[in-house]
Amino acid sequence: GRTFCITSHDLDLVLQHFPRVVGLRDGRIAFDCPSREVSAAMVGQLYASPRAFARVPASLAPAGQPPLLPPEVLSIGASSAPLDALVPRALAAFRAAEPAVRVKVQGATTQELVQAVRAGRLALALVGLRADDPELECEPVADDAILLVASTRLRGLPGHPLALTQVGHLPRVERPPGSATRELVEEWFERAGAPLAREAIVAELTTTHALRAAVAEGLGCGFFSRATVAEELAAGHLVELKVEHLAISRQLFAVRRKGEPSPAVGAFLETVRSLGRAQARAASDGR
């Protein structure tokens, strides 16, 4: 006849033994429902990093640039997720609309790219974390999700679906520190009370191509943006590891300096926005 209340980040314990769960975030009730109704999406939003999303949804109006621009070299940067998910298609569409503008793309970590934009070395950067800087404009341009994937060659994996607490001890291939994907994943698991063990990292690789190859060879599992591994998953070269209550969503952002309008930057950014809107419509139609 007594009510027993527990405060815990141990989701496996809570959802298995308690009939009612109240999720708290920033001092507010995020959800209050029977434990059987708690979904991975609810848990994902509960533990999501605030840096993964825009504070206020932006109104993405067309830039309204003229159809053809004069010859120019446009230097932009992209971290691994937008480099794979957005840049190739954006370059093709932009080239068709603005054949006189030559685009140079630099790949680097989110941290390095934001610093380059702030210093004026890059006109635009596409990154995986929101940049909190009064000198920079940061606009969400696409939605993204992060998956845990592995090769069928990787042996010794526990049964599916995995518990959150099991993930941290799996052999893992990682990006170097400064990567937005790595920061978001580590922060998500820290918030969920199931931190990823540093000693489980078997290799750190700079490029997404090298990461995919290492995971495909069975070196360890890895966290990737959905678009980055879509082809490998469809072909069966990689498999998604299902994890209970795991849902890591985020946005991809365009970062540029305030007060420095450039027709070429505006036109390229509108191309990226259009791709993001098309991606969102396709995802909505798929649901």
C-alpha positions as YAML, in Angstrom:
chain: A
units: angstrom
residues:
- id: 1
  name: GLY
  ca: [0.00, 0.00, 0.00]
- id: 2
  name: ARG
  ca: [2.97, 2.34, -0.29]
- id: 3
  name: THR
  ca: [4.21, 4.41, -3.22]
- id: 4
  name: PHE
  ca: [7.90, 3.90, -4.04]
- id: 5
  name: CYS
  ca: [9.62, 6.67, -6.02]
- id: 6
  name: ILE
  ca: [13.13, 6.52, -7.54]
- id: 7
  name: THR
  ca: [15.24, 9.06, -9.43]
- id: 8
  name: SER
  ca: [17.59, 7.34, -11.85]
- id: 9
  name: HIS
  ca: [19.25, 7.43, -15.26]
- id: 10
  name: ASP
  ca: [19.25, 3.61, -15.40]
- id: 11
  name: LEU
  ca: [16.52, 3.19, -18.01]
- id: 12
  name: ASP
  ca: [16.81, -0.59, -18.14]
- id: 13
  name: LEU
  ca: [16.02, -0.80, -14.42]
- id: 14
  name: VAL
  ca: [13.29, 1.84, -14.46]
- id: 15
  name: LEU
  ca: [11.39, 0.59, -17.51]
- id: 16
  name: GLN
  ca: [11.57, -3.03, -16.42]
- id: 17
  name: HIS
  ca: [10.37, -2.62, -12.83]
- id: 18
  name: PHE
  ca: [8.30, 0.59, -12.59]
- id: 19
  name: PRO
  ca: [4.79, 0.97, -14.04]
- id: 20
  name: ARG
  ca: [4.95, 4.77, -14.41]
- id: 21
  name: VAL
  ca: [7.78, 7.00, -15.63]
- id: 22
  name: VAL
  ca: [8.14, 10.78, -15.46]
- id: 23
  name: GLY
  ca: [10.84, 12.28, -17.70]
- id: 24
  name: LEU
  ca: [12.34, 15.57, -16.46]
- id: 25
  name: ARG
  ca: [14.41, 17.94, -18.59]
- id: 26
  name: ASP
  ca: [15.59, 21.39, -17.54]
- id: 27
  name: GLY
  ca: [13.23, 21.39, -14.57]
- id: 28
  name: ARG
  ca: [10.15, 20.63, -16.67]
- id: 29
  name: ILE
  ca: [8.11, 17.47, -17.23]
- id: 30
  name: ALA
  ca: [8.92, 16.10, -20.68]
- id: 31
  name: PHE
  ca: [6.54, 13.14, -20.39]
- id: 32
  name: ASP
  ca: [4.48, 11.34, -17.74]
- id: 33
  name: CYS
  ca: [3.13, 7.98, -18.85]
- id: 34
  name: PRO
  ca: [3.08, 4.21, -18.27]
- id: 35
  name: SER
  ca: [6.52, 2.67, -18.81]
- id: 36
  name: ARG
  ca: [5.22, 0.51, -21.67]
- id: 37
  name: GLU
  ca: [4.44, 3.70, -23.63]
- id: 38
  name: VAL
  ca: [7.95, 5.17, -23.39]
- id: 39
  name: SER
  ca: [9.41, 5.13, -26.89]
- id: 40
  name: ALA
  ca: [12.96, 5.51, -28.18]
- id: 41
  name: ALA
  ca: [11.99, 8.89, -29.67]
- id: 42
  name: MET
  ca: [10.83, 10.14, -26.24]
- id: 43
  name: VAL
  ca: [14.08, 9.03, -24.62]
- id: 44
  name: GLY
  ca: [16.06, 10.48, -27.52]
- id: 45
  name: GLN
  ca: [14.50, 13.93, -27.04]
- id: 46
  name: LEU
  ca: [14.94, 13.70, -23.28]
- id: 47
  name: TYR
  ca: [18.71, 13.26, -23.49]
- id: 48
  name: ALA
  ca: [19.42, 15.18, -26.70]
- id: 49
  name: SER
  ca: [22.11, 17.84, -26.54]
- id: 50
  name: PRO
  ca: [20.71, 21.39, -26.75]
- id: 51
  name: ARG
  ca: [23.51, 22.09, -29.24]
- id: 52
  name: ALA
  ca: [22.00, 19.60, -31.68]
- id: 53
  name: PHE
  ca: [19.01, 21.79, -32.53]
- id: 54
  name: ALA
  ca: [18.19, 25.40, -33.28]
- id: 55
  name: ARG
  ca: [16.69, 27.38, -30.40]
- id: 56
  name: VAL
  ca: [13.92, 28.80, -32.60]
- id: 57
  name: PRO
  ca: [12.82, 27.23, -35.91]
- id: 58
  name: ALA
  ca: [14.15, 29.51, -38.64]
- id: 59
  name: SER
  ca: [12.02, 30.84, -41.48]
- id: 60
  name: LEU
  ca: [13.92, 29.62, -44.51]
- id: 61
  name: ALA
  ca: [12.81, 32.05, -47.19]
- id: 62
  name: PRO
  ca: [14.34, 31.85, -50.68]
- id: 63
  name: ALA
  ca: [17.46, 33.95, -51.00]
- id: 64
  name: GLY
  ca: [16.20, 35.56, -54.23]
- id: 65
  name: GLN
  ca: [19.58, 35.76, -55.95]
- id: 66
  name: PRO
  ca: [19.84, 36.35, -59.71]
- id: 67
  name: PRO
  ca: [20.03, 33.15, -61.78]
- id: 68
  name: LEU
  ca: [23.62, 33.68, -62.92]
- id: 69
  name: LEU
  ca: [26.54, 35.09, -60.91]
- id: 70
  name: PRO
  ca: [29.84, 36.50, -62.17]
- id: 71
  name: PRO
  ca: [33.00, 34.35, -62.00]
- id: 72
  name: GLU
  ca: [34.11, 33.82, -58.41]
- id: 73
  name: VAL
  ca: [35.83, 31.26, -56.18]
- id: 74
  name: LEU
  ca: [33.65, 30.33, -53.21]
- id: 75
  name: SER
  ca: [35.48, 28.67, -50.29]
- id: 76
  name: ILE
  ca: [33.30, 26.68, -47.94]
- id: 77
  name: GLY
  ca: [33.89, 24.02, -45.31]
- id: 78
  name: ALA
  ca: [31.97, 20.94, -44.21]
- id: 79
  name: SER
  ca: [32.25, 18.47, -41.37]
- id: 80
  name: SER
  ca: [31.80, 14.76, -42.06]
- id: 81
  name: ALA
  ca: [27.99, 14.47, -41.85]
- id: 82
  name: PRO
  ca: [27.06, 17.36, -44.18]
- id: 83
  name: LEU
  ca: [30.06, 16.56, -46.38]
- id: 84
  name: ASP
  ca: [28.51, 13.17, -47.13]
- id: 85
  name: ALA
  ca: [24.81, 13.98, -46.82]
- id: 86
  name: LEU
  ca: [24.53, 17.41, -48.47]
- id: 87
  name: VAL
  ca: [27.64, 18.68, -50.24]
- id: 88
  name: PRO
  ca: [27.80, 16.36, -53.32]
- id: 89
  name: ARG
  ca: [24.16, 17.00, -54.27]
- id: 90
  name: ALA
  ca: [24.46, 20.70, -53.43]
- id: 91
  name: LEU
  ca: [27.54, 21.06, -55.64]
- id: 92
  name: ALA
  ca: [25.79, 19.41, -58.59]
- id: 93
  name: ALA
  ca: [22.67, 21.57, -58.26]
- id: 94
  name: PHE
  ca: [24.68, 24.74, -57.68]
- id: 95
  name: ARG
  ca: [26.94, 24.04, -60.66]
- id: 96
  name: ALA
  ca: [23.91, 23.71, -62.91]
- id: 97
  name: ALA
  ca: [22.49, 27.05, -61.70]
- id: 98
  name: GLU
  ca: [25.73, 29.02, -61.34]
- id: 99
  name: PRO
  ca: [28.32, 27.61, -63.78]
- id: 100
  name: ALA
  ca: [30.67, 30.61, -63.42]
- id: 101
  name: VAL
  ca: [31.25, 30.13, -59.68]
- id: 102
  name: ARG
  ca: [33.96, 27.65, -58.71]
- id: 103
  name: VAL
  ca: [33.46, 26.07, -55.28]
- id: 104
  name: LYS
  ca: [36.35, 24.90, -53.13]
- id: 105
  name: VAL
  ca: [35.34, 22.59, -50.26]
- id: 106
  name: GLN
  ca: [37.48, 22.00, -47.18]
- id: 107
  name: GLY
  ca: [36.74, 19.09, -44.85]
- id: 108
  name: ALA
  ca: [37.49, 19.42, -41.14]
- id: 109
  name: THR
  ca: [35.92, 19.01, -37.71]
- id: 110
  name: THR
  ca: [33.06, 21.27, -36.66]
- id: 111
  name: GLN
  ca: [35.31, 22.99, -34.14]
- id: 112
  name: GLU
  ca: [37.97, 23.79, -36.75]
- id: 113
  name: LEU
  ca: [35.43, 25.01, -39.32]
- id: 114
  name: VAL
  ca: [33.65, 27.36, -36.92]
- id: 115
  name: GLN
  ca: [37.02, 28.89, -36.01]
- id: 116
  name: ALA
  ca: [37.84, 29.30, -39.72]
- id: 117
  name: VAL
  ca: [34.56, 31.13, -40.39]
- id: 118
  name: ARG
  ca: [35.08, 33.35, -37.35]
- id: 119
  name: ALA
  ca: [38.58, 34.23, -38.58]
- id: 120
  name: GLY
  ca: [37.33, 34.98, -42.11]
- id: 121
  name: ARG
  ca: [39.21, 32.10, -43.76]
- id: 122
  name: LEU
  ca: [35.94, 30.50, -44.92]
- id: 123
  name: ALA
  ca: [32.80, 32.20, -46.21]
- id: 124
  name: LEU
  ca: [30.46, 29.39, -45.14]
- id: 125
  name: ALA
  ca: [30.62, 26.16, -43.15]
- id: 126
  name: LEU
  ca: [28.18, 23.26, -42.96]
- id: 127
  name: VAL
  ca: [28.49, 21.63, -39.55]
- id: 128
  name: GLY
  ca: [26.80, 19.25, -37.14]
- id: 129
  name: LEU
  ca: [26.59, 21.48, -34.04]
- id: 130
  name: ARG
  ca: [24.98, 24.84, -33.45]
- id: 131
  name: ALA
  ca: [27.61, 27.58, -33.10]
- id: 132
  name: ASP
  ca: [26.92, 29.89, -30.15]
- id: 133
  name: ASP
  ca: [28.82, 33.00, -31.19]
- id: 134
  name: PRO
  ca: [27.44, 36.56, -31.40]
- id: 135
  name: GLU
  ca: [29.58, 37.23, -34.49]
- id: 136
  name: LEU
  ca: [28.15, 34.28, -36.44]
- id: 137
  name: GLU
  ca: [24.82, 33.43, -38.04]
- id: 138
  name: CYS
  ca: [23.87, 29.80, -37.49]
- id: 139
  name: GLU
  ca: [20.91, 28.41, -39.45]
- id: 140
  name: PRO
  ca: [19.48, 24.87, -39.44]
- id: 141
  name: VAL
  ca: [19.42, 23.51, -43.00]
- id: 142
  name: ALA
  ca: [18.65, 19.78, -42.66]
- id: 143
  name: ASP
  ca: [17.57, 17.12, -40.19]
- id: 144
  name: ASP
  ca: [19.80, 14.19, -39.35]
- id: 145
  name: ALA
  ca: [19.90, 11.05, -37.20]
- id: 146
  name: ILE
  ca: [22.85, 9.10, -35.82]
- id: 147
  name: LEU
  ca: [22.94, 5.30, -36.00]
- id: 148
  name: LEU
  ca: [25.20, 2.66, -34.43]
- id: 149
  name: VAL
  ca: [26.40, 0.28, -37.15]
- id: 150
  name: ALA
  ca: [28.73, -2.69, -37.43]
- id: 151
  name: SER
  ca: [29.94, -5.27, -39.91]
- id: 152
  name: THR
  ca: [28.63, -8.82, -40.04]
- id: 153
  name: ARG
  ca: [32.31, -9.76, -39.51]
- id: 154
  name: LEU
  ca: [32.32, -8.30, -36.01]
- id: 155
  name: ARG
  ca: [32.10, -11.21, -33.59]
- id: 156
  name: GLY
  ca: [31.07, -11.45, -29.97]
- id: 157
  name: LEU
  ca: [28.22, -8.97, -30.10]
- id: 158
  name: PRO
  ca: [25.53, -9.42, -27.42]
- id: 159
  name: GLY
  ca: [22.01, -10.31, -28.48]
- id: 160
  name: HIS
  ca: [19.65, -7.73, -29.98]
- id: 161
  name: PRO
  ca: [18.32, -5.32, -29.01]
- id: 162
  name: LEU
  ca: [21.24, -4.06, -26.93]
- id: 163
  name: ALA
  ca: [20.78, -2.32, -23.60]
- id: 164
  name: LEU
  ca: [22.20, 1.19, -23.37]
- id: 165
  name: THR
  ca: [24.67, 0.05, -20.72]
- id: 166
  name: GLN
  ca: [26.09, -2.59, -23.10]
- id: 167
  name: VAL
  ca: [26.96, -0.13, -25.86]
- id: 168
  name: GLY
  ca: [29.73, 1.66, -23.98]
- id: 169
  name: HIS
  ca: [31.86, -1.49, -23.73]
- id: 170
  name: LEU
  ca: [31.63, -2.61, -27.37]
- id: 171
  name: PRO
  ca: [34.83, -2.21, -29.45]
- id: 172
  name: ARG
  ca: [34.37, 1.16, -31.13]
- id: 173
  name: VAL
  ca: [35.91, 3.07, -34.04]
- id: 174
  name: GLU
  ca: [35.80, 6.83, -33.40]
- id: 175
  name: ARG
  ca: [36.41, 10.19, -34.98]
- id: 176
  name: PRO
  ca: [39.05, 12.44, -33.39]
- id: 177
  name: PRO
  ca: [38.05, 14.87, -30.60]
- id: 178
  name: GLY
  ca: [36.38, 17.97, -32.05]
- id: 179
  name: SER
  ca: [34.00, 15.96, -34.23]
- id: 180
  name: ALA
  ca: [30.37, 17.02, -33.81]
- id: 181
  name: THR
  ca: [29.08, 13.45, -34.18]
- id: 182
  name: ARG
  ca: [31.42, 12.18, -31.48]
- id: 183
  name: GLU
  ca: [30.59, 15.05, -29.12]
- id: 184
  name: LEU
  ca: [26.82, 14.61, -29.55]
- id: 185
  name: VAL
  ca: [26.94, 10.84, -29.05]
- id: 186
  name: GLU
  ca: [29.18, 11.03, -25.98]
- id: 187
  name: GLU
  ca: [27.01, 13.76, -24.46]
- id: 188
  name: TRP
  ca: [23.81, 11.79, -25.17]
- id: 189
  name: PHE
  ca: [25.10, 8.69, -23.40]
- id: 190
  name: GLU
  ca: [26.45, 10.77, -20.49]
- id: 191
  name: ARG
  ca: [23.02, 12.35, -20.05]
- id: 192
  name: ALA
  ca: [21.40, 8.92, -20.19]
- id: 193
  name: GLY
  ca: [23.66, 7.67, -17.39]
- id: 194
  name: ALA
  ca: [25.42, 5.13, -19.63]
- id: 195
  name: PRO
  ca: [28.75, 6.81, -20.55]
- id: 196
  name: LEU
  ca: [30.81, 5.33, -23.38]
- id: 197
  name: ALA
  ca: [34.05, 3.79, -22.12]
- id: 198
  name: ARG
  ca: [37.13, 5.49, -23.57]
- id: 199
  name: GLU
  ca: [39.11, 2.26, -23.27]
- id: 200
  name: ALA
  ca: [36.67, 0.59, -25.71]
- id: 201
  name: ILE
  ca: [37.95, 2.81, -28.56]
- id: 202
  name: VAL
  ca: [40.13, 0.63, -30.79]
- id: 203
  name: ALA
  ca: [40.99, 3.31, -33.39]
- id: 204
  name: GLU
  ca: [40.48, 7.00, -34.17]
- id: 205
  name: LEU
  ca: [40.19, 7.88, -37.87]
- id: 206
  name: THR
  ca: [39.83, 11.31, -39.42]
- id: 207
  name: THR
  ca: [37.78, 10.69, -42.57]
- id: 208
  name: THR
  ca: [34.32, 9.17, -42.86]
- id: 209
  name: HIS
  ca: [35.54, 6.93, -45.68]
- id: 210
  name: ALA
  ca: [38.25, 5.46, -43.44]
- id: 211
  name: LEU
  ca: [35.76, 5.02, -40.59]
- id: 212
  name: ARG
  ca: [33.31, 3.14, -42.82]
- id: 213
  name: ALA
  ca: [36.10, 0.94, -44.15]
- id: 214
  name: ALA
  ca: [37.36, 0.13, -40.64]
- id: 215
  name: VAL
  ca: [33.85, -0.77, -39.45]
- id: 216
  name: ALA
  ca: [33.20, -2.82, -42.61]
- id: 217
  name: GLU
  ca: [36.38, -4.80, -41.90]
- id: 218
  name: GLY
  ca: [35.05, -5.74, -38.46]
- id: 219
  name: LEU
  ca: [37.45, -3.59, -36.42]
- id: 220
  name: GLY
  ca: [34.62, -2.30, -34.26]
- id: 221
  name: CYS
  ca: [31.21, -0.67, -34.34]
- id: 222
  name: GLY
  ca: [30.78, 3.02, -35.11]
- id: 223
  name: PHE
  ca: [28.32, 5.90, -34.94]
- id: 224
  name: PHE
  ca: [27.36, 7.45, -38.29]
- id: 225
  name: SER
  ca: [24.81, 9.84, -39.72]
- id: 226
  name: ARG
  ca: [22.05, 7.92, -41.45]
- id: 227
  name: ALA
  ca: [22.77, 9.43, -44.88]
- id: 228
  name: THR
  ca: [26.47, 8.57, -44.55]
- id: 229
  name: VAL
  ca: [25.86, 4.80, -44.39]
- id: 230
  name: ALA
  ca: [22.54, 4.49, -46.25]
- id: 231
  name: GLU
  ca: [24.08, 2.74, -49.27]
- id: 232
  name: GLU
  ca: [26.16, 0.31, -47.17]
- id: 233
  name: LEU
  ca: [23.11, -0.60, -45.08]
- id: 234
  name: ALA
  ca: [20.97, -1.15, -48.19]
- id: 235
  name: ALA
  ca: [23.68, -3.33, -49.75]
- id: 236
  name: GLY
  ca: [24.12, -5.37, -46.58]
- id: 237
  name: HIS
  ca: [27.78, -4.41, -46.09]
- id: 238
  name: LEU
  ca: [26.88, -2.89, -42.71]
- id: 239
  name: VAL
  ca: [24.06, -3.58, -40.27]
- id: 240
  name: GLU
  ca: [22.40, -1.22, -37.82]
- id: 241
  name: LEU
  ca: [22.77, -2.34, -34.21]
- id: 242
  name: LYS
  ca: [19.41, -1.92, -32.53]
- id: 243
  name: VAL
  ca: [19.68, -0.42, -29.05]
- id: 244
  name: GLU
  ca: [16.77, -0.11, -26.62]
- id: 245
  name: HIS
  ca: [15.64, 3.50, -26.09]
- id: 246
  name: LEU
  ca: [18.35, 4.89, -28.40]
- id: 247
  name: ALA
  ca: [17.25, 7.74, -30.69]
- id: 248
  name: ILE
  ca: [19.85, 10.42, -31.45]
- id: 249
  name: SER
  ca: [18.41, 13.11, -33.70]
- id: 250
  name: ARG
  ca: [19.97, 16.45, -34.60]
- id: 251
  name: GLN
  ca: [20.09, 19.18, -37.21]
- id: 252
  name: LEU
  ca: [22.82, 20.19, -39.63]
- id: 253
  name: PHE
  ca: [23.72, 23.89, -39.64]
- id: 254
  name: ALA
  ca: [25.09, 26.54, -41.98]
- id: 255
  name: VAL
  ca: [27.45, 28.99, -40.28]
- id: 256
  name: ARG
  ca: [28.64, 32.34, -41.68]
- id: 257
  name: ARG
  ca: [29.80, 35.69, -40.33]
- id: 258
  name: LYS
  ca: [27.17, 38.34, -39.63]
- id: 259
  name: GLY
  ca: [27.03, 41.42, -41.80]
- id: 260
  name: GLU
  ca: [29.07, 39.97, -44.66]
- id: 261
  name: PRO
  ca: [26.51, 39.27, -47.41]
- id: 262
  name: SER
  ca: [27.80, 37.53, -50.51]
- id: 263
  name: PRO
  ca: [25.63, 36.69, -53.54]
- id: 264
  name: ALA
  ca: [27.55, 33.45, -54.09]
- id: 265
  name: VAL
  ca: [27.20, 32.38, -50.44]
- id: 266
  name: GLY
  ca: [23.49, 33.24, -50.49]
- id: 267
  name: ALA
  ca: [22.91, 31.26, -53.68]
- id: 268
  name: PHE
  ca: [24.81, 28.21, -52.43]
- id: 269
  name: LEU
  ca: [23.01, 28.37, -49.09]
- id: 270
  name: GLU
  ca: [19.64, 28.48, -50.82]
- id: 271
  name: THR
  ca: [20.65, 25.36, -52.76]
- id: 272
  name: VAL
  ca: [21.42, 23.60, -49.47]
- id: 273
  name: ARG
  ca: [18.13, 24.78, -47.97]
- id: 274
  name: SER
  ca: [16.22, 23.39, -50.94]
- id: 275
  name: LEU
  ca: [17.89, 20.01, -50.53]
- id: 276
  name: GLY
  ca: [17.05, 20.01, -46.83]
- id: 277
  name: ARG
  ca: [13.41, 20.78, -47.55]
- id: 278
  name: ALA
  ca: [13.28, 18.01, -50.17]
- id: 279
  name: GLN
  ca: [14.85, 15.58, -47.71]
- id: 280
  name: ALA
  ca: [12.27, 16.51, -45.06]
- id: 281
  name: ARG
  ca: [9.40, 15.99, -47.53]
- id: 282
  name: ALA
  ca: [10.79, 12.60, -48.56]
- id: 283
  name: ALA
  ca: [11.12, 11.52, -44.93]
- id: 284
  name: SER
  ca: [7.57, 12.68, -44.22]
- id: 285
  name: ASP
  ca: [6.22, 10.78, -47.25]
- id: 286
  name: GLY
  ca: [8.13, 7.69, -46.09]
- id: 287
  name: ARG
  ca: [6.44, 7.79, -42.69]
...
